[in-house]
Amino acid sequence: MFDRIRPHSRPWTLAAAVAFALVAFGAGCTSPSAPSGAVVPVAAASGAAVPLPGVHAPELSSGWTDKPGWTSQHAMIAAANPLATQAGYEMLKAGGTAIDAAIATQMVLALVEPQSSGLGGGAFMLYFDGHATQAYDGRETAPAAATDRLFYGPTGQPMRFYEGVVGGRAVGTPGVLRMLDAAHRAHGKLPWRRLFQPAIRLAEHGFTISPRLAMLIANDKYLMNDPAARAYFYNDDGTPKAAGTVLKNPALATVLRQVADRGANAFYSGAIARDIVAKVRKHPTNPGLLSLQDLARYKAKVRTPLCTDYRRSVVCGMPPPSSGGLAIAQMLGILEAMPDWQQIGAQKPVRNEVGYEPTPFAAHLFSEAGRLAFADRARYVADPDFAPLPGGSWASLTDKTYLAQRARLIGDNSMGVAQAGTPQGATLALADDRSPELPSTSDIAIVDRYGQALSMTTSVEDAFGSRLMVRGFMLNNQLTDFSFVSSENGRPVANRVQPGKRPRSAMSPELVFDQKTKQVTMIVGSAGGPAIINHVAKTLIGVLDWGMTMQQAIALPNVGSTNGPTQLERGRVSDALVDGLKGRGHDVQVVEMNSGLQGIQRLNVQGQTVWFGGADPRREGNAMGD
């Protein structure tokens, strides 16, 4: 993987060596010779693209900004907003660990990116402490009073999606603070209180509304209906606050101070908890079931990560109730079992007018592998505490013999819609989950000077979650990640609503290790709804198979299928790719595919470790390090 970045015999500076690494593939980074840790100026963003009518995306597109990638020698953070990145970087500079930096980053994201994540949501995180990897599950839970009829209307039919989203009905017990608290107790170095100071300063003194946030406020149909959100995001005359407006959030600053002083318990009990429950249960048209007991009893879980081999790497992801780690492991395993992929993997993507894209045959195989993985996901994956996986373990779904059998279903033409397989131990008759999922998320990638690393994806589900604002933060609508339908043809849906259950997620934080050295080689994750799985998988393949840098792999066009049409990213693919897939029988849709990838990659230059960070040009994030 690193063969093409071996330095010449003459001494090189770090920047020059990394420049050679970038140029070796061909292009893609505008300023590879920037100083270590520098935030390199990038080109101005293009105008916002307009999504196709009827095609929903978790967050609307806000244009494309070319990004160069960033280098560092000791520690690095990549996050979805520069102010959040800066907060995490301050903690790394102060000697903090990856979890210290993640907490500071998340608190700022709650302020500057309220449409994507915050105190009222949940998160998944993979954490490597230098010796072992843990999977932290901070996913929201269904209230104890919930039943599998939660999303059925008065006529006995399932609700339309946004009938369930907006209001209190879909609010699950928030989990992110409990998760971060548990991880900090295990891996933090800096005092808990210190980690909240950057967000408190910004909330009290104000931050400038970014073009992306302004666009999302202006285009949301439901946000104004909540009085607190209306007062915060809109002017007195009802017009949305514009980009460049300085926005202060004293209510959130007060919450952050209380949590900083008293720990996560300040959020899960007392006045804050009472206000959350009141907001949910007293919604005038769509009240929910969340109770004070649900908040008080919430526990984050530490699970065993889902790790599988791919080429010379060990790829680790989140286990269920996240479906991301499992689906990505299946996709990689299916591709690795195909002789055709072994040949394709040695070939570089081809250049089109705006960058690189996979060859039509590579895109075909990638999309077909995705179909097979998503078919299994719809049938089998849910909260394992309620719906055990076939054979009692995810290993039945990543077994090499099983994946080789699945790979043999891929031919020269698209299969259209794949059927779920029958892995060993699959004895329970289940129906497929066909519910829509639109998680609005944010991703954080961090490596610290102690060798600890994390990949964390954090979410409130749809953009601005349930559109309910409490004390300056948004509440999630994560319960709509459950199946609206509890059974089909007399068979239960694994991902149906049940009390205390965690809804299935597509969030896919990933850590990649070298098989021989056991060192972290990649940290990556993304926003983007169910397509997160495809976004992260294409980035892994870009680096591991095609020898691209992290930034180049992130910038590859988003392609793939969630077991429906084959979707290609508008404005980033050529007619040749579209026609090549149509020629293989794919139902091609060219649509907005608004990922939110962040990633960090280990490079070895002259025997020295160099961290190379990338951020999605489709959003406003960046990376910093020293």
CSV table of N, CA, C and O in Angstrom, one decimal, residues 1-24 32 36 70-73 519 521 549 601-612:
chain,number,residue,atom,x,y,z
A,1,MET,N,0.8,-1.2,0.0
A,1,MET,CA,0.0,0.0,0.0
A,1,MET,C,0.8,1.3,0.0
A,1,MET,O,0.5,2.3,-0.6
A,2,PHE,N,2.0,1.2,0.6
A,2,PHE,CA,2.9,2.4,0.7
A,2,PHE,C,4.0,2.3,-0.3
A,2,PHE,O,4.9,3.2,-0.2
A,3,ASP,N,4.0,1.4,-1.2
A,3,ASP,CA,5.1,1.2,-2.1
A,3,ASP,C,5.4,2.5,-2.9
A,3,ASP,O,6.6,2.9,-3.1
A,4,ARG,N,4.4,3.2,-3.3
A,4,ARG,CA,4.6,4.3,-4.2
A,4,ARG,C,5.0,5.6,-3.5
A,4,ARG,O,5.1,6.6,-4.1
A,5,ILE,N,5.1,5.5,-2.2
A,5,ILE,CA,5.6,6.7,-1.5
A,5,ILE,C,7.0,6.6,-0.9
A,5,ILE,O,7.4,7.4,-0.1
A,6,ARG,N,7.7,5.5,-1.3
A,6,ARG,CA,9.0,5.4,-0.8
A,6,ARG,C,9.9,6.6,-1.2
A,6,ARG,O,9.9,7.0,-2.4
A,7,PRO,N,10.6,7.2,-0.4
A,7,PRO,CA,11.4,8.4,-0.7
A,7,PRO,C,12.6,8.1,-1.6
A,7,PRO,O,13.1,7.0,-1.5
A,8,HIS,N,13.0,9.1,-2.3
A,8,HIS,CA,14.3,9.0,-3.0
A,8,HIS,C,15.5,8.9,-2.0
A,8,HIS,O,15.3,9.1,-0.8
A,9,SER,N,16.6,8.6,-2.5
A,9,SER,CA,17.8,8.4,-1.6
A,9,SER,C,18.2,9.7,-0.9
A,9,SER,O,18.8,9.7,0.2
A,10,ARG,N,17.9,10.8,-1.6
A,10,ARG,CA,18.4,12.1,-1.0
A,10,ARG,C,17.4,12.5,0.2
A,10,ARG,O,16.2,12.1,0.1
A,11,PRO,N,17.9,13.2,1.2
A,11,PRO,CA,17.0,13.6,2.3
A,11,PRO,C,15.8,14.5,1.8
A,11,PRO,O,16.0,15.3,0.9
A,12,TRP,N,14.7,14.2,2.4
A,12,TRP,CA,13.5,15.0,2.0
A,12,TRP,C,12.9,15.6,3.3
A,12,TRP,O,13.1,15.1,4.4
A,13,THR,N,12.3,16.7,3.2
A,13,THR,CA,11.5,17.3,4.3
A,13,THR,C,10.2,16.5,4.3
A,13,THR,O,9.8,15.8,3.4
A,14,LEU,N,9.5,16.5,5.5
A,14,LEU,CA,8.3,15.9,5.6
A,14,LEU,C,7.3,16.3,4.6
A,14,LEU,O,6.6,15.5,3.9
A,15,ALA,N,7.2,17.6,4.4
A,15,ALA,CA,6.2,18.1,3.4
A,15,ALA,C,6.5,17.6,2.0
A,15,ALA,O,5.6,17.3,1.3
A,16,ALA,N,7.8,17.7,1.6
A,16,ALA,CA,8.2,17.2,0.3
A,16,ALA,C,7.9,15.7,0.1
A,16,ALA,O,7.4,15.3,-1.0
A,17,ALA,N,8.1,14.9,1.1
A,17,ALA,CA,7.8,13.5,1.0
A,17,ALA,C,6.4,13.2,0.8
A,17,ALA,O,6.0,12.4,0.0
A,18,VAL,N,5.5,13.9,1.6
A,18,VAL,CA,4.1,13.7,1.4
A,18,VAL,C,3.6,14.3,0.1
A,18,VAL,O,2.8,13.7,-0.5
A,19,ALA,N,4.2,15.4,-0.4
A,19,ALA,CA,3.9,15.9,-1.7
A,19,ALA,C,4.1,14.8,-2.8
A,19,ALA,O,3.3,14.6,-3.6
A,20,PHE,N,5.2,14.1,-2.6
A,20,PHE,CA,5.5,13.0,-3.6
A,20,PHE,C,4.5,11.9,-3.5
A,20,PHE,O,4.0,11.4,-4.5
A,21,ALA,N,4.0,11.6,-2.3
A,21,ALA,CA,3.0,10.6,-2.1
A,21,ALA,C,1.7,11.0,-2.8
A,21,ALA,O,1.1,10.1,-3.4
A,22,LEU,N,1.4,12.2,-2.7
A,22,LEU,CA,0.1,12.7,-3.4
A,22,LEU,C,0.3,12.7,-4.9
A,22,LEU,O,-0.6,12.2,-5.6
A,23,VAL,N,1.4,13.2,-5.4
A,23,VAL,CA,1.5,13.3,-6.8
A,23,VAL,C,1.7,12.0,-7.5
A,23,VAL,O,1.3,11.8,-8.6
A,24,ALA,N,2.2,11.0,-6.7
A,24,ALA,CA,2.4,9.7,-7.3
A,24,ALA,C,1.1,9.1,-7.8
A,24,ALA,O,1.2,8.3,-8.8
A,32,PRO,N,-0.3,19.9,-1.4
A,32,PRO,CA,0.2,18.8,-0.6
A,32,PRO,C,1.5,19.2,0.2
A,32,PRO,O,1.8,18.5,1.1
A,36,SER,N,3.4,20.9,8.3
A,36,SER,CA,2.8,20.0,9.1
A,36,SER,C,1.7,20.6,10.0
A,36,SER,O,2.0,21.6,10.6
A,70,TRP,N,-4.2,17.2,5.0
A,70,TRP,CA,-3.4,17.9,6.0
A,70,TRP,C,-2.4,16.8,6.6
A,70,TRP,O,-2.8,15.7,6.7
A,71,THR,N,-1.3,17.3,7.0
A,71,THR,CA,-0.3,16.3,7.5
A,71,THR,C,0.1,16.7,9.0
A,71,THR,O,0.0,17.9,9.4
A,72,SER,N,0.5,15.7,9.7
A,72,SER,CA,1.0,15.9,11.1
A,72,SER,C,2.0,14.8,11.4
A,72,SER,O,2.0,13.7,10.8
A,73,GLN,N,2.7,15.0,12.5
A,73,GLN,CA,3.7,13.9,12.9
A,73,GLN,C,3.3,13.2,14.2
A,73,GLN,O,3.6,12.1,14.4
A,519,GLN,N,-0.5,-2.0,14.0
A,519,GLN,CA,-0.6,-0.5,14.1
A,519,GLN,C,-1.9,0.0,13.4
A,519,GLN,O,-2.3,-0.6,12.4
A,521,THR,N,-3.7,2.0,10.8
A,521,THR,CA,-3.3,2.5,9.5
A,521,THR,C,-4.4,3.5,9.0
A,521,THR,O,-4.1,4.3,8.1
A,549,THR,N,-4.5,8.3,-1.6
A,549,THR,CA,-4.4,9.0,-0.2
A,549,THR,C,-5.8,9.1,0.3
A,549,THR,O,-6.8,8.9,-0.4
A,601,GLN,N,-5.0,8.8,7.8
A,601,GLN,CA,-4.2,7.7,7.3
A,601,GLN,C,-2.8,7.7,7.8
A,601,GLN,O,-2.2,8.8,7.8
A,602,ARG,N,-2.2,6.6,8.2
A,602,ARG,CA,-0.8,6.5,8.5
A,602,ARG,C,0.0,6.3,7.3
A,602,ARG,O,-0.2,5.4,6.5
A,603,LEU,N,1.0,7.2,7.1
A,603,LEU,CA,2.0,7.0,6.0
A,603,LEU,C,3.3,6.8,6.7
A,603,LEU,O,3.6,7.3,7.8
A,604,ASN,N,4.2,6.0,6.0
A,604,ASN,CA,5.5,5.7,6.5
A,604,ASN,C,6.5,6.3,5.5
A,604,ASN,O,6.7,5.8,4.4
A,605,VAL,N,7.1,7.4,5.9
A,605,VAL,CA,8.1,8.1,5.0
A,605,VAL,C,9.4,8.1,5.7
A,605,VAL,O,9.6,8.7,6.8
A,606,GLN,N,10.4,7.5,5.0
A,606,GLN,CA,11.8,7.4,5.6
A,606,GLN,C,11.8,6.8,7.0
A,606,GLN,O,12.5,7.2,7.9
A,607,GLY,N,10.9,5.9,7.2
A,607,GLY,CA,10.8,5.2,8.5
A,607,GLY,C,10.1,6.0,9.6
A,607,GLY,O,10.1,5.6,10.7
A,608,GLN,N,9.6,7.2,9.2
A,608,GLN,CA,8.9,8.1,10.1
A,608,GLN,C,7.4,8.0,9.9
A,608,GLN,O,6.9,8.1,8.7
A,609,THR,N,6.6,7.9,10.9
A,609,THR,CA,5.2,8.0,10.8
A,609,THR,C,4.7,9.4,10.5
A,609,THR,O,5.1,10.3,11.1
A,610,VAL,N,3.9,9.5,9.5
A,610,VAL,CA,3.2,10.7,9.1
A,610,VAL,C,1.7,10.5,9.1
A,610,VAL,O,1.3,9.5,8.5
A,611,TRP,N,1.0,11.3,9.7
A,611,TRP,CA,-0.5,11.2,9.7
A,611,TRP,C,-1.0,12.1,8.6
A,611,TRP,O,-0.6,13.3,8.6
A,612,PHE,N,-1.9,11.6,7.8
A,612,PHE,CA,-2.4,12.4,6.7
A,612,PHE,C,-3.9,12.4,6.8
A,612,PHE,O,-4.6,11.3,6.8
